[in-house]
mmCIF file of N, CA and C in Angstrom:
data_model
loop_
_atom_site.group_PDB
_atom_site.id
_atom_site.type_symbol
_atom_site.label_atom_id
_atom_site.label_comp_id
_atom_site.label_asym_id
_atom_site.label_seq_id
_atom_site.Cartn_x
_atom_site.Cartn_y
_atom_site.Cartn_z
ATOM 1 N N MET A 29 14.644 -38.977 8.663
ATOM 2 C CA MET A 29 15.464 -37.803 8.825
ATOM 3 C C MET A 29 14.798 -36.585 8.157
ATOM 4 N N LYS A 30 14.233 -36.774 6.954
ATOM 5 C CA LYS A 30 13.572 -35.678 6.253
ATOM 6 C C LYS A 30 12.370 -35.176 7.049
ATOM 7 N N LYS A 31 11.643 -36.111 7.685
ATOM 8 C CA LYS A 31 10.477 -35.719 8.470
ATOM 9 C C LYS A 31 10.888 -34.856 9.655
ATOM 10 N N ILE A 32 11.995 -35.194 10.299
ATOM 11 C CA ILE A 32 12.468 -34.428 11.444
ATOM 12 C C ILE A 32 12.871 -33.024 11.003
ATOM 13 N N LEU A 33 13.564 -32.925 9.868
ATOM 14 C CA LEU A 33 13.971 -31.621 9.357
ATOM 15 C C LEU A 33 12.750 -30.770 8.990
ATOM 16 N N ARG A 34 11.754 -31.381 8.371
ATOM 17 C CA ARG A 34 10.536 -30.654 8.008
ATOM 18 C C ARG A 34 9.822 -30.148 9.247
ATOM 19 N N MET A 35 9.681 -31.030 10.255
ATOM 20 C CA MET A 35 9.000 -30.635 11.487
ATOM 21 C C MET A 35 9.758 -29.509 12.182
ATOM 22 N N THR A 36 11.083 -29.602 12.204
ATOM 23 C CA THR A 36 11.897 -28.571 12.831
ATOM 24 C C THR A 36 11.702 -27.239 12.102
ATOM 25 N N LEU A 37 11.706 -27.278 10.797
ATOM 26 C CA LEU A 37 11.509 -26.072 10.001
ATOM 27 C C LEU A 37 10.126 -25.480 10.248
ATOM 28 N N ILE A 38 9.117 -26.310 10.290
ATOM 29 C CA ILE A 38 7.749 -25.837 10.532
ATOM 30 C C ILE A 38 7.647 -25.197 11.911
ATOM 31 N N ILE A 39 8.262 -25.824 12.908
ATOM 32 C CA ILE A 39 8.224 -25.281 14.268
ATOM 33 C C ILE A 39 8.962 -23.945 14.330
ATOM 34 N N MET A 40 10.096 -23.833 13.643
ATOM 35 C CA MET A 40 10.856 -22.588 13.646
ATOM 36 C C MET A 40 10.071 -21.466 12.970
ATOM 37 N N ILE A 41 9.400 -21.785 11.890
ATOM 38 C CA ILE A 41 8.589 -20.781 11.195
ATOM 39 C C ILE A 41 7.443 -20.331 12.090
ATOM 40 N N PHE A 42 6.807 -21.294 12.752
ATOM 41 C CA PHE A 42 5.694 -20.977 13.646
ATOM 42 C C PHE A 42 6.152 -20.073 14.789
ATOM 43 N N ILE A 43 7.273 -20.396 15.415
ATOM 44 C CA ILE A 43 7.800 -19.594 16.514
ATOM 45 C C ILE A 43 8.151 -18.189 16.026
ATOM 46 N N GLY A 44 8.743 -18.098 14.851
ATOM 47 C CA GLY A 44 9.067 -16.793 14.283
ATOM 48 C C GLY A 44 7.829 -15.954 14.031
ATOM 49 N N MET A 45 6.770 -16.577 13.536
ATOM 50 C CA MET A 45 5.531 -15.853 13.270
ATOM 51 C C MET A 45 4.904 -15.352 14.572
ATOM 52 N N VAL A 46 4.910 -16.203 15.582
ATOM 53 C CA VAL A 46 4.338 -15.813 16.874
ATOM 54 C C VAL A 46 5.143 -14.663 17.470
ATOM 55 N N ALA A 47 6.452 -14.744 17.406
ATOM 56 C CA ALA A 47 7.302 -13.686 17.958
ATOM 57 C C ALA A 47 7.058 -12.363 17.238
ATOM 58 N N CYS A 48 6.955 -12.396 15.918
ATOM 59 C CA CYS A 48 6.681 -11.176 15.150
ATOM 60 C C CYS A 48 5.314 -10.616 15.505
ATOM 61 N N ASN A 49 4.348 -11.492 15.661
ATOM 62 C CA ASN A 49 2.996 -11.068 15.991
ATOM 63 C C ASN A 49 2.957 -10.386 17.353
ATOM 64 N N LYS A 50 3.712 -10.873 18.331
ATOM 65 C CA LYS A 50 3.753 -10.251 19.652
ATOM 66 C C LYS A 50 4.343 -8.855 19.572
ATOM 67 N N ASP A 51 5.355 -8.649 18.724
ATOM 68 C CA ASP A 51 5.946 -7.326 18.566
ATOM 69 C C ASP A 51 4.937 -6.338 17.999
ATOM 70 N N VAL A 52 4.131 -6.789 17.063
ATOM 71 C CA VAL A 52 3.110 -5.927 16.476
ATOM 72 C C VAL A 52 2.088 -5.528 17.529
ATOM 73 N N VAL A 53 1.675 -6.481 18.346
ATOM 74 C CA VAL A 53 0.706 -6.182 19.395
ATOM 75 C C VAL A 53 1.289 -5.172 20.378
ATOM 76 N N LYS A 54 2.547 -5.326 20.751
ATOM 77 C CA LYS A 54 3.176 -4.387 21.669
ATOM 78 C C LYS A 54 3.200 -2.979 21.087
ATOM 79 N N GLU A 55 3.461 -2.849 19.794
ATOM 80 C CA GLU A 55 3.472 -1.538 19.151
ATOM 81 C C GLU A 55 2.114 -0.871 19.252
ATOM 82 N N LYS A 56 1.063 -1.627 19.052
ATOM 83 C CA LYS A 56 -0.277 -1.067 19.054
ATOM 84 C C LYS A 56 -0.715 -0.641 20.451
ATOM 85 N N GLU A 57 -0.130 -1.214 21.498
ATOM 86 C CA GLU A 57 -0.523 -0.882 22.852
ATOM 87 C C GLU A 57 0.109 0.412 23.352
ATOM 88 N N GLU A 58 1.130 0.910 22.681
ATOM 89 C CA GLU A 58 1.782 2.142 23.103
ATOM 90 C C GLU A 58 0.836 3.313 22.899
ATOM 91 N N PRO A 59 0.863 4.280 23.823
ATOM 92 C CA PRO A 59 -0.016 5.446 23.658
ATOM 93 C C PRO A 59 0.387 6.263 22.434
ATOM 94 N N LEU A 60 -0.571 6.929 21.877
ATOM 95 C CA LEU A 60 -0.351 7.747 20.691
ATOM 96 C C LEU A 60 0.436 8.997 21.065
ATOM 97 N N LYS A 61 1.457 9.313 20.298
ATOM 98 C CA LYS A 61 2.262 10.505 20.553
ATOM 99 C C LYS A 61 1.502 11.730 20.068
ATOM 100 N N GLU A 62 1.652 12.812 20.797
ATOM 101 C CA GLU A 62 0.886 14.013 20.494
ATOM 102 C C GLU A 62 1.149 14.556 19.090
ATOM 103 N N GLU A 63 2.391 14.428 18.602
ATOM 104 C CA GLU A 63 2.688 14.940 17.258
ATOM 105 C C GLU A 63 2.010 14.122 16.158
ATOM 106 N N ASN A 64 1.493 12.933 16.503
ATOM 107 C CA ASN A 64 0.802 12.091 15.531
ATOM 108 C C ASN A 64 -0.719 12.250 15.588
ATOM 109 N N VAL A 65 -1.199 13.112 16.464
ATOM 110 C CA VAL A 65 -2.640 13.309 16.628
ATOM 111 C C VAL A 65 -3.158 14.165 15.481
ATOM 112 N N VAL A 66 -4.249 13.737 14.884
ATOM 113 C CA VAL A 66 -4.892 14.481 13.805
ATOM 114 C C VAL A 66 -6.191 15.060 14.340
ATOM 115 N N LYS A 67 -6.401 16.338 14.102
ATOM 116 C CA LYS A 67 -7.640 16.977 14.553
ATOM 117 C C LYS A 67 -8.794 16.494 13.687
ATOM 118 N N VAL A 68 -9.966 16.391 14.299
ATOM 119 C CA VAL A 68 -11.152 15.936 13.581
ATOM 120 C C VAL A 68 -11.433 16.844 12.390
ATOM 121 N N GLU A 69 -11.242 18.151 12.562
ATOM 122 C CA GLU A 69 -11.498 19.097 11.473
ATOM 123 C C GLU A 69 -10.575 18.824 10.280
ATOM 124 N N ASP A 70 -9.305 18.500 10.586
ATOM 125 C CA ASP A 70 -8.354 18.195 9.509
ATOM 126 C C ASP A 70 -8.723 16.892 8.809
ATOM 127 N N ALA A 71 -9.168 15.901 9.581
ATOM 128 C CA ALA A 71 -9.583 14.624 9.002
ATOM 129 C C ALA A 71 -10.802 14.818 8.107
ATOM 130 N N GLU A 72 -11.761 15.628 8.571
ATOM 131 C CA GLU A 72 -12.952 15.901 7.766
ATOM 132 C C GLU A 72 -12.592 16.626 6.468
ATOM 133 N N LYS A 73 -11.678 17.584 6.575
ATOM 134 C CA LYS A 73 -11.246 18.331 5.383
ATOM 135 C C LYS A 73 -10.586 17.388 4.370
ATOM 136 N N LEU A 74 -9.704 16.530 4.857
ATOM 137 C CA LEU A 74 -9.027 15.564 3.986
ATOM 138 C C LEU A 74 -10.035 14.612 3.343
ATOM 139 N N PHE A 75 -10.926 14.069 4.157
ATOM 140 C CA PHE A 75 -11.900 13.108 3.648
ATOM 141 C C PHE A 75 -12.875 13.764 2.670
ATOM 142 N N LYS A 76 -13.287 15.004 2.968
ATOM 143 C CA LYS A 76 -14.187 15.707 2.055
ATOM 144 C C LYS A 76 -13.499 15.967 0.716
ATOM 145 N N GLY A 77 -12.215 16.354 0.764
ATOM 146 C CA GLY A 77 -11.463 16.561 -0.480
ATOM 147 C C GLY A 77 -11.387 15.280 -1.296
ATOM 148 N N TYR A 78 -11.126 14.165 -0.607
ATOM 149 C CA TYR A 78 -11.057 12.863 -1.277
ATOM 150 C C TYR A 78 -12.401 12.524 -1.917
ATOM 151 N N CYS A 79 -13.474 12.641 -1.146
ATOM 152 C CA CYS A 79 -14.810 12.307 -1.672
ATOM 153 C C CYS A 79 -15.211 13.221 -2.823
ATOM 154 N N THR A 80 -14.881 14.491 -2.691
ATOM 155 C CA THR A 80 -15.213 15.452 -3.745
ATOM 156 C C THR A 80 -14.490 15.097 -5.039
ATOM 157 N N GLU A 81 -13.205 14.813 -4.938
ATOM 158 C CA GLU A 81 -12.431 14.444 -6.134
ATOM 159 C C GLU A 81 -12.932 13.138 -6.738
ATOM 160 N N LEU A 82 -13.312 12.192 -5.886
ATOM 161 C CA LEU A 82 -13.743 10.884 -6.379
ATOM 162 C C LEU A 82 -15.138 10.920 -6.996
ATOM 163 N N TYR A 83 -16.076 11.606 -6.360
ATOM 164 C CA TYR A 83 -17.475 11.475 -6.750
ATOM 165 C C TYR A 83 -18.059 12.634 -7.550
ATOM 166 N N THR A 84 -17.394 13.766 -7.647
ATOM 167 C CA THR A 84 -17.983 14.892 -8.373
ATOM 168 C C THR A 84 -17.880 14.679 -9.878
ATOM 169 N N ILE A 85 -19.043 14.658 -10.514
ATOM 170 C CA ILE A 85 -19.147 14.560 -11.970
ATOM 171 C C ILE A 85 -20.046 15.719 -12.414
ATOM 172 N N LYS A 86 -19.459 16.738 -13.020
ATOM 173 C CA LYS A 86 -20.231 17.918 -13.397
ATOM 174 C C LYS A 86 -21.019 17.697 -14.680
ATOM 175 N N ASP A 87 -20.408 17.051 -15.652
ATOM 176 C CA ASP A 87 -21.068 16.830 -16.936
ATOM 177 C C ASP A 87 -21.135 15.331 -17.196
ATOM 178 N N PRO A 88 -22.303 14.711 -16.994
ATOM 179 C CA PRO A 88 -22.401 13.262 -17.154
ATOM 180 C C PRO A 88 -22.154 12.774 -18.583
ATOM 181 N N SER A 89 -22.309 13.652 -19.546
ATOM 182 C CA SER A 89 -22.048 13.237 -20.923
ATOM 183 C C SER A 89 -20.547 13.238 -21.235
ATOM 184 N N HIS A 90 -19.771 13.947 -20.417
ATOM 185 C CA HIS A 90 -18.314 13.981 -20.567
ATOM 186 C C HIS A 90 -17.656 13.887 -19.187
ATOM 187 N N PRO A 91 -17.854 12.774 -18.483
ATOM 188 C CA PRO A 91 -17.279 12.652 -17.139
ATOM 189 C C PRO A 91 -15.758 12.516 -17.213
ATOM 190 N N PRO A 92 -15.086 12.812 -16.100
ATOM 191 C CA PRO A 92 -13.644 12.607 -16.099
ATOM 192 C C PRO A 92 -13.334 11.126 -16.314
ATOM 193 N N THR A 93 -12.223 10.863 -16.925
ATOM 194 C CA THR A 93 -11.839 9.480 -17.191
ATOM 195 C C THR A 93 -11.309 8.826 -15.916
ATOM 196 N N PHE A 94 -11.190 7.530 -15.966
ATOM 197 C CA PHE A 94 -10.624 6.749 -14.867
ATOM 198 C C PHE A 94 -9.261 7.308 -14.473
ATOM 199 N N ASP A 95 -8.421 7.579 -15.465
ATOM 200 C CA ASP A 95 -7.071 8.088 -15.201
ATOM 201 C C ASP A 95 -7.096 9.487 -14.584
ATOM 202 N N GLU A 96 -8.012 10.332 -15.034
ATOM 203 C CA GLU A 96 -8.116 11.679 -14.470
ATOM 204 C C GLU A 96 -8.539 11.626 -13.002
ATOM 205 N N ILE A 97 -9.528 10.799 -12.704
ATOM 206 C CA ILE A 97 -9.975 10.646 -11.321
ATOM 207 C C ILE A 97 -8.844 10.075 -10.471
ATOM 208 N N ALA A 98 -8.161 9.073 -10.974
ATOM 209 C CA ALA A 98 -7.054 8.458 -10.233
ATOM 210 C C ALA A 98 -5.963 9.483 -9.944
ATOM 211 N N ASP A 99 -5.631 10.324 -10.910
ATOM 212 C CA ASP A 99 -4.610 11.358 -10.700
ATOM 213 C C ASP A 99 -5.037 12.349 -9.618
ATOM 214 N N ASN A 100 -6.328 12.703 -9.603
ATOM 215 C CA ASN A 100 -6.838 13.645 -8.609
ATOM 216 C C ASN A 100 -6.842 13.048 -7.198
ATOM 217 N N ILE A 101 -6.995 11.744 -7.094
ATOM 218 C CA ILE A 101 -7.091 11.061 -5.805
ATOM 219 C C ILE A 101 -5.716 10.755 -5.215
ATOM 220 N N LYS A 102 -4.732 10.665 -6.037
ATOM 221 C CA LYS A 102 -3.405 10.186 -5.624
ATOM 222 C C LYS A 102 -2.873 10.852 -4.354
ATOM 223 N N GLY A 103 -3.094 12.118 -4.171
ATOM 224 C CA GLY A 103 -2.579 12.824 -2.999
ATOM 225 C C GLY A 103 -3.356 12.581 -1.713
ATOM 226 N N TYR A 104 -4.482 11.894 -1.800
ATOM 227 C CA TYR A 104 -5.330 11.695 -0.628
ATOM 228 C C TYR A 104 -5.147 10.339 0.056
ATOM 229 N N VAL A 105 -4.550 9.384 -0.619
ATOM 230 C CA VAL A 105 -4.430 8.034 -0.057
ATOM 231 C C VAL A 105 -2.986 7.556 -0.118
ATOM 232 N N SER A 106 -2.693 6.541 0.683
ATOM 233 C CA SER A 106 -1.345 5.969 0.664
ATOM 234 C C SER A 106 -1.115 5.250 -0.665
ATOM 235 N N GLU A 107 0.131 4.986 -0.967
ATOM 236 C CA GLU A 107 0.484 4.308 -2.217
ATOM 237 C C GLU A 107 -0.160 2.922 -2.286
ATOM 238 N N ASP A 108 -0.153 2.188 -1.172
ATOM 239 C CA ASP A 108 -0.766 0.853 -1.140
ATOM 240 C C ASP A 108 -2.267 0.930 -1.388
ATOM 241 N N ARG A 109 -2.941 1.883 -0.729
ATOM 242 C CA ARG A 109 -4.389 2.049 -0.898
ATOM 243 C C ARG A 109 -4.700 2.474 -2.337
ATOM 244 N N PHE A 110 -3.865 3.347 -2.883
ATOM 245 C CA PHE A 110 -4.058 3.809 -4.255
ATOM 246 C C PHE A 110 -3.976 2.634 -5.228
ATOM 247 N N LYS A 111 -2.946 1.801 -5.063
ATOM 248 C CA LYS A 111 -2.782 0.640 -5.941
ATOM 249 C C LYS A 111 -3.957 -0.330 -5.806
ATOM 250 N N ALA A 112 -4.437 -0.521 -4.577
ATOM 251 C CA ALA A 112 -5.577 -1.417 -4.355
ATOM 252 C C ALA A 112 -6.833 -0.874 -5.029
ATOM 253 N N GLN A 113 -7.037 0.432 -4.942
ATOM 254 C CA GLN A 113 -8.225 1.022 -5.564
ATOM 255 C C GLN A 113 -8.123 1.013 -7.086
ATOM 256 N N ILE A 114 -6.928 1.152 -7.605
ATOM 257 C CA ILE A 114 -6.717 1.031 -9.049
ATOM 258 C C ILE A 114 -7.058 -0.396 -9.488
ATOM 259 N N ALA A 115 -6.570 -1.370 -8.741
ATOM 260 C CA ALA A 115 -6.821 -2.772 -9.078
ATOM 261 C C ALA A 115 -8.313 -3.098 -9.004
ATOM 262 N N ASP A 116 -9.012 -2.492 -8.055
ATOM 263 C CA ASP A 116 -10.456 -2.726 -7.901
ATOM 264 C C ASP A 116 -11.292 -1.947 -8.910
ATOM 265 N N ARG A 117 -10.636 -1.062 -9.662
ATOM 266 C CA ARG A 117 -11.310 -0.184 -10.631
ATOM 267 C C ARG A 117 -12.339 0.710 -9.931
ATOM 268 N N ARG A 118 -12.053 1.071 -8.685
ATOM 269 C CA ARG A 118 -12.972 1.867 -7.882
ATOM 270 C C ARG A 118 -13.255 3.228 -8.510
ATOM 271 N N TYR A 119 -12.278 3.805 -9.189
ATOM 272 C CA TYR A 119 -12.442 5.141 -9.756
ATOM 273 C C TYR A 119 -13.351 5.147 -10.983
ATOM 274 N N GLU A 120 -13.750 3.989 -11.423
ATOM 275 C CA GLU A 120 -14.658 3.877 -12.559
ATOM 276 C C GLU A 120 -16.113 4.055 -12.144
ATOM 277 N N ILE A 121 -16.426 3.799 -10.889
ATOM 278 C CA ILE A 121 -17.810 3.771 -10.421
ATOM 279 C C ILE A 121 -18.538 5.099 -10.636
ATOM 280 N N PRO A 122 -18.003 6.232 -10.184
ATOM 281 C CA PRO A 122 -18.736 7.490 -10.392
ATOM 282 C C PRO A 122 -19.000 7.792 -11.868
ATOM 283 N N GLU A 123 -18.014 7.531 -12.692
ATOM 284 C CA GLU A 123 -18.164 7.766 -14.130
ATOM 285 C C GLU A 123 -19.310 6.923 -14.687
ATOM 286 N N LEU A 124 -19.351 5.651 -14.336
ATOM 287 C CA LEU A 124 -20.393 4.753 -14.842
ATOM 288 C C LEU A 124 -21.779 5.154 -14.339
ATOM 289 N N VAL A 125 -21.883 5.519 -13.061
ATOM 290 C CA VAL A 125 -23.173 5.924 -12.498
ATOM 291 C C VAL A 125 -23.677 7.197 -13.173
ATOM 292 N N ALA A 126 -22.811 8.179 -13.333
ATOM 293 C CA ALA A 126 -23.211 9.437 -13.966
ATOM 294 C C ALA A 126 -23.688 9.209 -15.398
ATOM 295 N N LYS A 127 -22.969 8.382 -16.123
ATOM 296 C CA LYS A 127 -23.370 8.091 -17.509
ATOM 297 C C LYS A 127 -24.698 7.352 -17.551
ATOM 298 N N GLU A 128 -24.851 6.346 -16.692
ATOM 299 C CA GLU A 128 -26.068 5.530 -16.682
ATOM 300 C C GLU A 128 -27.301 6.355 -16.317
ATOM 301 N N LEU A 129 -27.174 7.205 -15.315
ATOM 302 C CA LEU A 129 -28.310 8.018 -14.873
ATOM 303 C C LEU A 129 -28.443 9.328 -15.652
ATOM 304 N N ASN A 130 -27.403 9.675 -16.396
ATOM 305 C CA ASN A 130 -27.331 10.938 -17.117
ATOM 306 C C ASN A 130 -27.581 12.117 -16.166
ATOM 307 N N LYS A 131 -26.923 12.041 -15.012
ATOM 308 C CA LYS A 131 -27.049 13.067 -13.977
ATOM 309 C C LYS A 131 -25.664 13.445 -13.471
ATOM 310 N N SER A 132 -25.530 14.699 -13.081
ATOM 311 C CA SER A 132 -24.276 15.112 -12.448
ATOM 312 C C SER A 132 -24.282 14.617 -11.004
ATOM 313 N N ILE A 133 -23.104 14.503 -10.447
ATOM 314 C CA ILE A 133 -22.950 14.051 -9.064
ATOM 315 C C ILE A 133 -22.161 15.116 -8.327
ATOM 316 N N GLU A 134 -22.633 15.477 -7.133
ATOM 317 C CA GLU A 134 -21.950 16.490 -6.337
ATOM 318 C C GLU A 134 -21.932 16.057 -4.873
ATOM 319 N N VAL A 135 -20.793 16.233 -4.224
ATOM 320 C CA VAL A 135 -20.681 15.948 -2.796
ATOM 321 C C VAL A 135 -21.152 17.196 -2.059
ATOM 322 N N LEU A 136 -22.198 17.037 -1.247
ATOM 323 C CA LEU A 136 -22.751 18.178 -0.526
ATOM 324 C C LEU A 136 -22.142 18.340 0.857
ATOM 325 N N GLY A 137 -21.731 17.260 1.456
ATOM 326 C CA GLY A 137 -21.152 17.357 2.790
ATOM 327 C C GLY A 137 -20.574 16.029 3.227
ATOM 328 N N VAL A 138 -19.721 16.109 4.224
ATOM 329 C CA VAL A 138 -19.103 14.918 4.787
ATOM 330 C C VAL A 138 -19.169 15.048 6.299
ATOM 331 N N ASN A 139 -19.669 14.034 6.967
ATOM 332 C CA ASN A 139 -19.714 14.014 8.421
ATOM 333 C C ASN A 139 -18.999 12.780 8.920
ATOM 334 N N LEU A 140 -18.038 12.987 9.803
ATOM 335 C CA LEU A 140 -17.353 11.867 10.441
ATOM 336 C C LEU A 140 -17.933 11.704 11.838
ATOM 337 N N GLU A 141 -18.237 10.460 12.211
ATOM 338 C CA GLU A 141 -18.785 10.186 13.531
ATOM 339 C C GLU A 141 -17.873 9.220 14.262
ATOM 340 N N GLU A 142 -17.658 9.497 15.529
ATOM 341 C CA GLU A 142 -16.836 8.636 16.362
ATOM 342 C C GLU A 142 -17.565 7.318 16.609
ATOM 343 N N GLN A 143 -16.892 6.228 16.326
ATOM 344 C CA GLN A 143 -17.467 4.904 16.558
ATOM 345 C C GLN A 143 -16.983 4.310 17.874
ATOM 346 N N SER A 144 -15.670 4.457 18.123
ATOM 347 C CA SER A 144 -15.108 3.949 19.366
ATOM 348 C C SER A 144 -13.744 4.568 19.603
ATOM 349 N N VAL A 145 -13.321 4.571 20.883
ATOM 350 C CA VAL A 145 -11.998 5.048 21.249
ATOM 351 C C VAL A 145 -11.165 3.827 21.628
ATOM 352 N N ASN A 146 -10.012 3.680 20.993
ATOM 353 C CA ASN A 146 -9.144 2.539 21.253
ATOM 354 C C ASN A 146 -8.297 2.781 22.500
ATOM 355 N N ASP A 147 -7.686 1.722 23.010
ATOM 356 C CA ASP A 147 -6.859 1.810 24.215
ATOM 357 C C ASP A 147 -5.698 2.774 24.054
ATOM 358 N N ASN A 148 -5.171 2.914 22.830
ATOM 359 C CA ASN A 148 -4.025 3.799 22.615
ATOM 360 C C ASN A 148 -4.429 5.245 22.333
ATOM 361 N N GLY A 149 -5.712 5.554 22.430
ATOM 362 C CA GLY A 149 -6.185 6.914 22.251
ATOM 363 C C GLY A 149 -6.679 7.245 20.852
ATOM 364 N N THR A 150 -6.499 6.334 19.899
ATOM 365 C CA THR A 150 -6.996 6.593 18.552
ATOM 366 C C THR A 150 -8.503 6.404 18.509
ATOM 367 N N ILE A 151 -9.119 7.012 17.533
ATOM 368 C CA ILE A 151 -10.574 6.965 17.400
ATOM 369 C C ILE A 151 -10.933 6.351 16.059
ATOM 370 N N ASP A 152 -11.875 5.421 16.082
ATOM 371 C CA ASP A 152 -12.406 4.846 14.851
ATOM 372 C C ASP A 152 -13.630 5.625 14.440
#
Protein backbone atom coordinates (compact mmCIF):
# COMPACT_ATOMS: atom_id res chain seq x y z
CA MET A 1 0.00 0.00 0.00
CA LYS A 2 2.85 2.42 0.86
CA LYS A 3 4.50 1.69 -2.49
CA ILE A 4 1.30 2.54 -4.37
CA LEU A 5 0.92 5.81 -2.47
CA ARG A 6 4.57 6.73 -3.14
CA MET A 7 4.25 5.95 -6.85
CA THR A 8 1.02 7.94 -7.07
CA LEU A 9 2.66 10.90 -5.36
CA ILE A 10 5.70 10.72 -7.63
CA ILE A 11 3.49 10.57 -10.73
CA MET A 12 1.41 13.54 -9.52
CA ILE A 13 4.54 15.60 -8.88
CA PHE A 14 5.91 14.68 -12.30
CA ILE A 15 2.66 15.65 -14.05
CA GLY A 16 2.56 18.93 -12.14
CA MET A 17 6.13 19.75 -13.14
CA VAL A 18 5.45 18.98 -16.79
CA ALA A 19 2.28 21.10 -16.77
CA CYS A 20 4.12 24.05 -15.19
CA ASN A 21 6.95 23.68 -17.68
CA LYS A 22 4.52 23.83 -20.62
CA ASP A 23 3.05 27.08 -19.28
CA VAL A 24 6.51 28.62 -19.13
CA VAL A 25 7.23 27.60 -22.70
CA LYS A 26 3.93 29.11 -23.87
CA GLU A 27 4.82 32.41 -22.17
CA LYS A 28 8.14 32.58 -23.96
CA GLU A 29 6.54 32.00 -27.36
CA GLU A 30 4.33 35.10 -27.13
CA PRO A 31 5.57 38.07 -29.16
CA LEU A 32 7.24 40.87 -27.26
CA LYS A 33 4.95 43.81 -26.49
CA GLU A 34 6.12 47.13 -27.84
CA GLU A 35 6.06 48.82 -24.41
CA ASN A 36 8.60 46.22 -23.22
CA VAL A 37 11.08 46.91 -26.04
CA VAL A 38 14.38 48.42 -24.93
CA LYS A 39 16.38 50.48 -27.40
CA VAL A 40 19.95 49.36 -28.00
CA GLU A 41 21.20 52.84 -27.03
CA ASP A 42 19.39 52.60 -23.68
CA ALA A 43 20.79 49.11 -23.07
CA GLU A 44 24.31 50.32 -23.87
CA LYS A 45 23.90 53.30 -21.54
CA LEU A 46 22.68 51.06 -18.71
CA PHE A 47 25.42 48.48 -19.26
CA LYS A 48 28.13 51.14 -19.52
CA GLY A 49 26.94 52.70 -16.25
CA TYR A 50 27.04 49.28 -14.59
CA CYS A 51 30.54 48.50 -15.90
CA THR A 52 31.82 51.94 -14.99
CA GLU A 53 30.54 51.66 -11.42
CA LEU A 54 31.88 48.12 -11.07
CA TYR A 55 35.32 48.46 -12.64
CA THR A 56 36.47 52.07 -12.21
CA ILE A 57 39.22 52.36 -9.61
CA LYS A 58 40.79 55.83 -9.61
CA ASP A 59 43.24 55.39 -6.75
CA PRO A 60 44.59 51.83 -6.44
CA SER A 61 46.08 52.58 -3.04
CA HIS A 62 42.62 53.54 -1.74
CA PRO A 63 40.10 51.66 -3.90
CA PRO A 64 36.41 51.72 -3.07
CA THR A 65 35.41 49.02 -0.62
CA PHE A 66 33.29 46.00 -1.46
CA ASP A 67 30.31 47.67 0.22
CA GLU A 68 30.80 50.95 -1.66
CA ILE A 69 30.94 49.17 -5.01
CA ALA A 70 27.91 47.06 -4.10
CA ASP A 71 25.92 50.19 -3.16
CA ASN A 72 26.83 51.83 -6.49
CA ILE A 73 25.76 48.73 -8.46
CA LYS A 74 22.46 48.15 -6.69
CA GLY A 75 20.42 50.28 -9.11
CA TYR A 76 21.73 48.49 -12.20
CA VAL A 77 20.74 44.87 -11.49
CA SER A 78 17.73 42.97 -10.21
CA GLU A 79 17.54 42.06 -6.53
CA ASP A 80 18.20 38.37 -7.31
CA ARG A 81 21.24 39.19 -9.48
CA PHE A 82 22.51 41.60 -6.82
CA LYS A 83 22.27 38.94 -4.11
CA ALA A 84 24.01 36.38 -6.35
CA GLN A 85 26.86 38.78 -7.08
CA ILE A 86 27.20 39.60 -3.39
CA ALA A 87 27.39 35.88 -2.60
CA ASP A 88 30.01 35.39 -5.34
CA ARG A 89 32.02 38.34 -3.94
CA ARG A 90 32.12 39.67 -7.51
CA TYR A 91 32.48 43.28 -6.35
CA GLU A 92 35.79 42.41 -4.73
CA ILE A 93 37.54 41.62 -8.02
CA PRO A 94 38.26 45.17 -9.27
CA GLU A 95 39.54 46.22 -5.86
CA LEU A 96 41.90 43.23 -5.67
CA VAL A 97 43.19 43.69 -9.23
CA ALA A 98 43.85 47.40 -8.74
CA LYS A 99 45.72 46.77 -5.49
CA GLU A 100 47.74 43.88 -6.93
CA LEU A 101 48.80 45.77 -10.06
CA ASN A 102 48.95 49.14 -8.30
CA LYS A 103 47.15 50.63 -11.31
CA SER A 104 43.94 52.56 -11.74
CA ILE A 105 41.18 50.97 -13.79
CA GLU A 106 38.95 52.91 -16.17
CA VAL A 107 36.15 51.79 -18.48
CA LEU A 108 36.84 53.35 -21.87
CA GLY A 109 33.86 52.03 -23.78
CA VAL A 110 31.16 49.43 -24.01
CA ASN A 111 29.98 47.78 -27.22
CA LEU A 112 26.98 45.49 -27.38
CA GLU A 113 26.80 43.12 -30.34
CA GLU A 114 23.76 41.21 -31.52
CA GLN A 115 24.30 37.48 -31.19
CA SER A 116 20.91 36.19 -32.28
CA VAL A 117 17.25 37.15 -32.66
CA ASN A 118 14.80 34.94 -30.79
CA ASP A 119 11.39 33.83 -32.09
CA ASN A 120 9.63 36.33 -29.80
CA GLY A 121 11.63 39.26 -31.17
CA THR A 122 14.12 39.61 -28.32
CA ILE A 123 17.80 39.90 -29.10
CA ASP A 124 20.68 38.17 -27.33
